[in-house]
Every structure is written in C-alpha cells, then in structure tokens.
Amino acid sequence: MSSTAPQVAAAETGAMLRALELAGLGVRGANPLVGAVLLAPDGTVLGEGYHRGAGTPHAEPAALADARARGHDPRGATMVVTLEPCNHTGRTGPCSEALLDAGVARVVFAAEDVNGSASGGARRLRAAGVEAVGGVGREASLELNERWSVSVAERRPFVTLKSAQSLDGRVAAVDGTSQWITGAEARADGHRLRAIADAVLVGSGTVRDDDPRLTVRAGAAAPVSGMALRVAMGLTPVPDGAAIRGEGFIHLPTRDVGAALDQLVERGVRHLLVEGGPRIAGAFLRAGVVDELVSYVAPLVLGEGAPAFPGLGIATLAAAPRWVLDDAGGPAVQRLGTDVRLHLRPPPGAPAASHH
C-alpha cells in the first residue's frame, strides 16, 4: 500500500461528510438530495457541487464545472458523491457519461440509486474501467432521502403539504374567512413552493369557496421553466368560470388519494404540492403519503373555526407521530415577517402509505 493511501482514504471520508452537508442545501421534491466533491489523486479538493432542483445540473456535473472554473483538470480525479451516479437521460444527461467524458478515474458513492430508470451508473462506470466503490456514508445518505425513496418505491409523486394556520391550528374563522391568516412574506414563500412543484392540488370544495388561481406570482423564481399543473380533487363540480380553469387545469373527480396520485404520476407529475383545504390535507395525512410538511403559523388565536388537519383518527397522544424538523433547503424554523415557517418531515421509519 502506498504511504499516501491512508491520507487519501481519510480525505475521501472527509469529502463524503462535506458532500452530505452540500446535499442538504438542495430542495426536496422530484429528485433526491445529492452532493458531490471532486478530489485530486493526493486527496486535495478540486471542486464541489450539489443538485439545486429539477432541471438544474446534478451534483456530479456541478462539481466538475466548479473544478474547471477553478482551473483544475478532472482527469484522473476521484468523485465522492452521496448517491450512485444516475445512468439515464431526463431533463439532464446521465451523470455516468459526464464522469466518463471528464476522465474521472474513481467514484466513491454512499447509497445505491433505488430509482429503476436511473440506476446502473456504477455498473456502467465499472464496465468502462472506472473504479466505483459504494457504501461510504450510506446510512446518512439513506436517512437524508428516506421519504424520496418511499415515494419512488410506491410509484407516486413526492408530496409536499402546505398549511397556513393560526397559533391554535385554525385555517379559517367560524364564518369561513381565511384571507389572509398569514402575511405577505409567508404568501410569497408559498408561491416559491408552487414554482418548484410539477402540480399544485386543492379540494374542489376550496375551488368553490375561495376560487383560487393557483398560479405562480411573478418573481417566485423556479429552477426550471414551465408552469405547474393546477389540480382540483373531489366530487364538487368546478364552475365553468372558475379562476383555476384554463390550460394546465385538471379536475380529478375522486376522494381517493391513491387514485388521484396514480392519475398524476401517469401525467408525469413527480412532485405534488397539496395546498388544501382541511379535508384534503387530512386525507393525504391519513393516507401516509405526505413526505414533507411546510406550515406557516401566524401570531393570532381564533378559538374556533376550521382545523388545519381534521379527521386523522388519533385518539391518544401516544398515537400521534412526532414530525422531525428538516433543515434541507434552509432553516427548519424561519421567521417570515410576523409569521413563522416550519419545515418538517415524518419521523424516520414512519409507516408507508396504505392507499394501494
């Protein structure tokens, strides 16, 4: 063994820790969180990168681009990445081919890719003579992307549930008024969520009562061009003149969460933002398909009115799942004007969906 081998091994371990840190800067959604660090043969860092969202360069090409921008040649280098390099062409090209084209000699990855259409990158690299080693930092990578892996295994979109509520968990007053519980900054952040989703869903009753447009406000920058589909779910008819109608509108006349998700994934939806109302939010939570929860809490108390998440069937405190604060994409707890934004994910090992 070379005298530099222990130093290089230590450098790879340190690089994986950094890659995991970088991965956490990305946004949750259609794609897993992935970070990458490119190392020279002696273990020095040449470049780093992470996946910033659907349609943007994957972590490996981002790290290669960073290395070239720093004036480094990636030939003969080692790519340390938190997920097995993908082997398919989607909105971007295969990372396995990008690594081969760059002349990378070795790839160290944490976890294998569970997405069948994208898997096989390590096999492709090995077939071309590149050393590919998996398992370094695997558990941390799996935990980071646990809910994304669940959605892939269940062949459904990754589901983000958004709520805007009072301190006592109400989304509307007794008379039905709900605009606006939260302030302008929180509403602007909600438009940012719409901008990164493939589809935005509300109940058809909410369409009747509130007549939302579900469009993205100008300035809510999306990582990829294109407008999210606007989806009304439920048996209530959608009026001909409803603001939600127009190109990109879909009505799913069902109360079955599983059936709705099946129809959406058939239309190519990989990231769904559920905006409510309360019955829809409760239905998605009961089905066990909510992968992240973004809740905007306003400093007011209503006392009565519509609860944010009704009908969950939780009879005792011990039966209530305790969600986990999630720092991916930014602070888990964030002040927005006079409101507080909470970013949460289900506890590790939460039961899979029961809708199929």
PDB file of C-alpha atoms in Angstrom, residues 118-228:
ATOM      1  CA  ALA A 118     -31.824   5.967 -13.246  1.00  0.00           C
ATOM      2  CA  SER A 119     -29.958   3.073 -11.641  1.00  0.00           C
ATOM      3  CA  GLY A 120     -26.980   1.239 -13.103  1.00  0.00           C
ATOM      4  CA  GLY A 121     -24.496   4.088 -13.059  1.00  0.00           C
ATOM      5  CA  ALA A 122     -21.886   2.184 -11.048  1.00  0.00           C
ATOM      6  CA  ARG A 123     -22.156  -0.789 -13.410  1.00  0.00           C
ATOM      7  CA  ARG A 124     -21.715   1.489 -16.413  1.00  0.00           C
ATOM      8  CA  LEU A 125     -18.629   3.095 -14.858  1.00  0.00           C
ATOM      9  CA  ARG A 126     -17.026  -0.232 -13.975  1.00  0.00           C
ATOM     10  CA  ALA A 127     -17.620  -1.535 -17.479  1.00  0.00           C
ATOM     11  CA  ALA A 128     -15.622   1.440 -18.781  1.00  0.00           C
ATOM     12  CA  GLY A 129     -12.735   0.780 -16.394  1.00  0.00           C
ATOM     13  CA  VAL A 130     -13.589   3.320 -13.682  1.00  0.00           C
ATOM     14  CA  GLU A 131     -13.275   2.089 -10.109  1.00  0.00           C
ATOM     15  CA  ALA A 132     -16.657   2.554  -8.387  1.00  0.00           C
ATOM     16  CA  VAL A 133     -16.952   1.942  -4.645  1.00  0.00           C
ATOM     17  CA  GLY A 134     -20.254   2.169  -2.765  1.00  0.00           C
ATOM     18  CA  GLY A 135     -21.318   2.229   0.865  1.00  0.00           C
ATOM     19  CA  VAL A 136     -19.236   5.098   2.292  1.00  0.00           C
ATOM     20  CA  GLY A 137     -21.695   7.170   4.365  1.00  0.00           C
ATOM     21  CA  ARG A 138     -24.600   5.022   3.169  1.00  0.00           C
ATOM     22  CA  GLU A 139     -26.781   5.289   6.285  1.00  0.00           C
ATOM     23  CA  ALA A 140     -26.578   9.085   6.383  1.00  0.00           C
ATOM     24  CA  SER A 141     -27.471   9.313   2.706  1.00  0.00           C
ATOM     25  CA  LEU A 142     -30.412   6.926   3.095  1.00  0.00           C
ATOM     26  CA  GLU A 143     -31.757   8.893   6.055  1.00  0.00           C
ATOM     27  CA  LEU A 144     -31.440  12.162   4.151  1.00  0.00           C
ATOM     28  CA  ASN A 145     -33.527  10.798   1.268  1.00  0.00           C
ATOM     29  CA  GLU A 146     -35.754   8.346   3.117  1.00  0.00           C
ATOM     30  CA  ARG A 147     -39.067   9.876   2.064  1.00  0.00           C
ATOM     31  CA  TRP A 148     -37.943  10.364  -1.537  1.00  0.00           C
ATOM     32  CA  SER A 149     -37.089   6.654  -1.604  1.00  0.00           C
ATOM     33  CA  VAL A 150     -40.535   5.840  -0.178  1.00  0.00           C
ATOM     34  CA  SER A 151     -42.265   7.819  -2.932  1.00  0.00           C
ATOM     35  CA  VAL A 152     -40.152   6.083  -5.605  1.00  0.00           C
ATOM     36  CA  ALA A 153     -40.930   2.650  -4.144  1.00  0.00           C
ATOM     37  CA  GLU A 154     -44.647   3.456  -4.091  1.00  0.00           C
ATOM     38  CA  ARG A 155     -44.501   4.812  -7.664  1.00  0.00           C
ATOM     39  CA  ARG A 156     -46.160   8.082  -6.766  1.00  0.00           C
ATOM     40  CA  PRO A 157     -45.180  11.759  -6.694  1.00  0.00           C
ATOM     41  CA  PHE A 158     -43.195  13.184  -3.791  1.00  0.00           C
ATOM     42  CA  VAL A 159     -45.869  15.037  -1.776  1.00  0.00           C
ATOM     43  CA  THR A 160     -45.372  18.395  -0.062  1.00  0.00           C
ATOM     44  CA  LEU A 161     -48.256  19.538   2.144  1.00  0.00           C
ATOM     45  CA  LYS A 162     -48.542  23.259   2.814  1.00  0.00           C
ATOM     46  CA  SER A 163     -50.665  24.867   5.519  1.00  0.00           C
ATOM     47  CA  ALA A 164     -51.221  28.400   6.767  1.00  0.00           C
ATOM     48  CA  GLN A 165     -52.762  28.485  10.216  1.00  0.00           C
ATOM     49  CA  SER A 166     -53.282  30.345  13.460  1.00  0.00           C
ATOM     50  CA  LEU A 167     -51.445  29.567  16.703  1.00  0.00           C
ATOM     51  CA  ASP A 168     -54.290  27.246  17.662  1.00  0.00           C
ATOM     52  CA  GLY A 169     -54.212  25.384  14.357  1.00  0.00           C
ATOM     53  CA  ARG A 170     -57.147  27.011  12.572  1.00  0.00           C
ATOM     54  CA  VAL A 171     -57.129  27.708   8.836  1.00  0.00           C
ATOM     55  CA  ALA A 172     -60.355  29.737   8.804  1.00  0.00           C
ATOM     56  CA  ALA A 173     -62.589  31.570  11.263  1.00  0.00           C
ATOM     57  CA  VAL A 174     -66.091  30.407  12.178  1.00  0.00           C
ATOM     58  CA  ASP A 175     -67.589  32.486   9.354  1.00  0.00           C
ATOM     59  CA  GLY A 176     -65.230  30.855   6.830  1.00  0.00           C
ATOM     60  CA  THR A 177     -62.925  33.837   6.336  1.00  0.00           C
ATOM     61  CA  SER A 178     -59.309  32.794   5.734  1.00  0.00           C
ATOM     62  CA  GLN A 179     -57.708  35.541   3.621  1.00  0.00           C
ATOM     63  CA  TRP A 180     -55.260  36.329   4.912  1.00  0.00           C
ATOM     64  CA  ILE A 181     -54.199  34.447   8.035  1.00  0.00           C
ATOM     65  CA  THR A 182     -50.524  34.897   7.151  1.00  0.00           C
ATOM     66  CA  GLY A 183     -48.663  37.946   5.900  1.00  0.00           C
ATOM     67  CA  ALA A 184     -47.143  38.893   2.566  1.00  0.00           C
ATOM     68  CA  GLU A 185     -43.740  37.283   3.206  1.00  0.00           C
ATOM     69  CA  ALA A 186     -45.268  33.886   4.019  1.00  0.00           C
ATOM     70  CA  ARG A 187     -47.533  34.064   0.961  1.00  0.00           C
ATOM     71  CA  ALA A 188     -44.549  34.897  -1.241  1.00  0.00           C
ATOM     72  CA  ASP A 189     -42.725  31.843   0.107  1.00  0.00           C
ATOM     73  CA  GLY A 190     -45.786  29.755  -0.730  1.00  0.00           C
ATOM     74  CA  HIS A 191     -45.504  30.954  -4.334  1.00  0.00           C
ATOM     75  CA  ARG A 192     -41.897  29.777  -4.322  1.00  0.00           C
ATOM     76  CA  LEU A 193     -43.134  26.310  -3.363  1.00  0.00           C
ATOM     77  CA  ARG A 194     -45.551  26.384  -6.284  1.00  0.00           C
ATOM     78  CA  ALA A 195     -42.708  27.328  -8.603  1.00  0.00           C
ATOM     79  CA  ILE A 196     -40.708  24.179  -7.825  1.00  0.00           C
ATOM     80  CA  ALA A 197     -43.619  21.706  -7.970  1.00  0.00           C
ATOM     81  CA  ASP A 198     -44.935  19.838 -11.007  1.00  0.00           C
ATOM     82  CA  ALA A 199     -48.537  20.198  -9.832  1.00  0.00           C
ATOM     83  CA  VAL A 200     -50.500  22.125  -7.198  1.00  0.00           C
ATOM     84  CA  LEU A 201     -53.621  20.494  -5.757  1.00  0.00           C
ATOM     85  CA  VAL A 202     -56.620  21.775  -3.804  1.00  0.00           C
ATOM     86  CA  GLY A 203     -60.002  20.308  -2.998  1.00  0.00           C
ATOM     87  CA  SER A 204     -62.838  21.088  -5.374  1.00  0.00           C
ATOM     88  CA  GLY A 205     -64.735  22.497  -2.388  1.00  0.00           C
ATOM     89  CA  THR A 206     -61.928  25.001  -1.873  1.00  0.00           C
ATOM     90  CA  VAL A 207     -62.246  25.964  -5.538  1.00  0.00           C
ATOM     91  CA  ARG A 208     -65.964  26.633  -4.992  1.00  0.00           C
ATOM     92  CA  ASP A 209     -65.451  28.596  -1.763  1.00  0.00           C
ATOM     93  CA  ASP A 210     -62.218  30.547  -2.431  1.00  0.00           C
ATOM     94  CA  ASP A 211     -61.866  30.495  -6.253  1.00  0.00           C
ATOM     95  CA  PRO A 212     -58.033  30.294  -6.186  1.00  0.00           C
ATOM     96  CA  ARG A 213     -55.916  30.708  -9.319  1.00  0.00           C
ATOM     97  CA  LEU A 214     -53.018  28.529  -8.092  1.00  0.00           C
ATOM     98  CA  THR A 215     -50.662  30.397 -10.407  1.00  0.00           C
ATOM     99  CA  VAL A 216     -47.113  31.439  -9.524  1.00  0.00           C
ATOM    100  CA  ARG A 217     -46.559  35.070  -8.668  1.00  0.00           C
ATOM    101  CA  ALA A 218     -44.027  36.938 -10.787  1.00  0.00           C
ATOM    102  CA  GLY A 219     -40.636  36.863  -9.078  1.00  0.00           C
ATOM    103  CA  ALA A 220     -41.102  33.424  -7.483  1.00  0.00           C
ATOM    104  CA  ALA A 221     -38.110  32.049  -9.355  1.00  0.00           C
ATOM    105  CA  ALA A 222     -38.335  28.409 -10.390  1.00  0.00           C
ATOM    106  CA  PRO A 223     -35.260  26.260 -11.110  1.00  0.00           C
ATOM    107  CA  VAL A 224     -36.836  25.078 -14.355  1.00  0.00           C
ATOM    108  CA  SER A 225     -39.174  26.828 -16.760  1.00  0.00           C
ATOM    109  CA  GLY A 226     -42.796  25.774 -17.019  1.00  0.00           C
ATOM    110  CA  MET A 227     -45.979  26.254 -15.022  1.00  0.00           C
ATOM    111  CA  ALA A 228     -47.221  23.652 -12.551  1.00  0.00           C
TER     112      ALA A 228
END
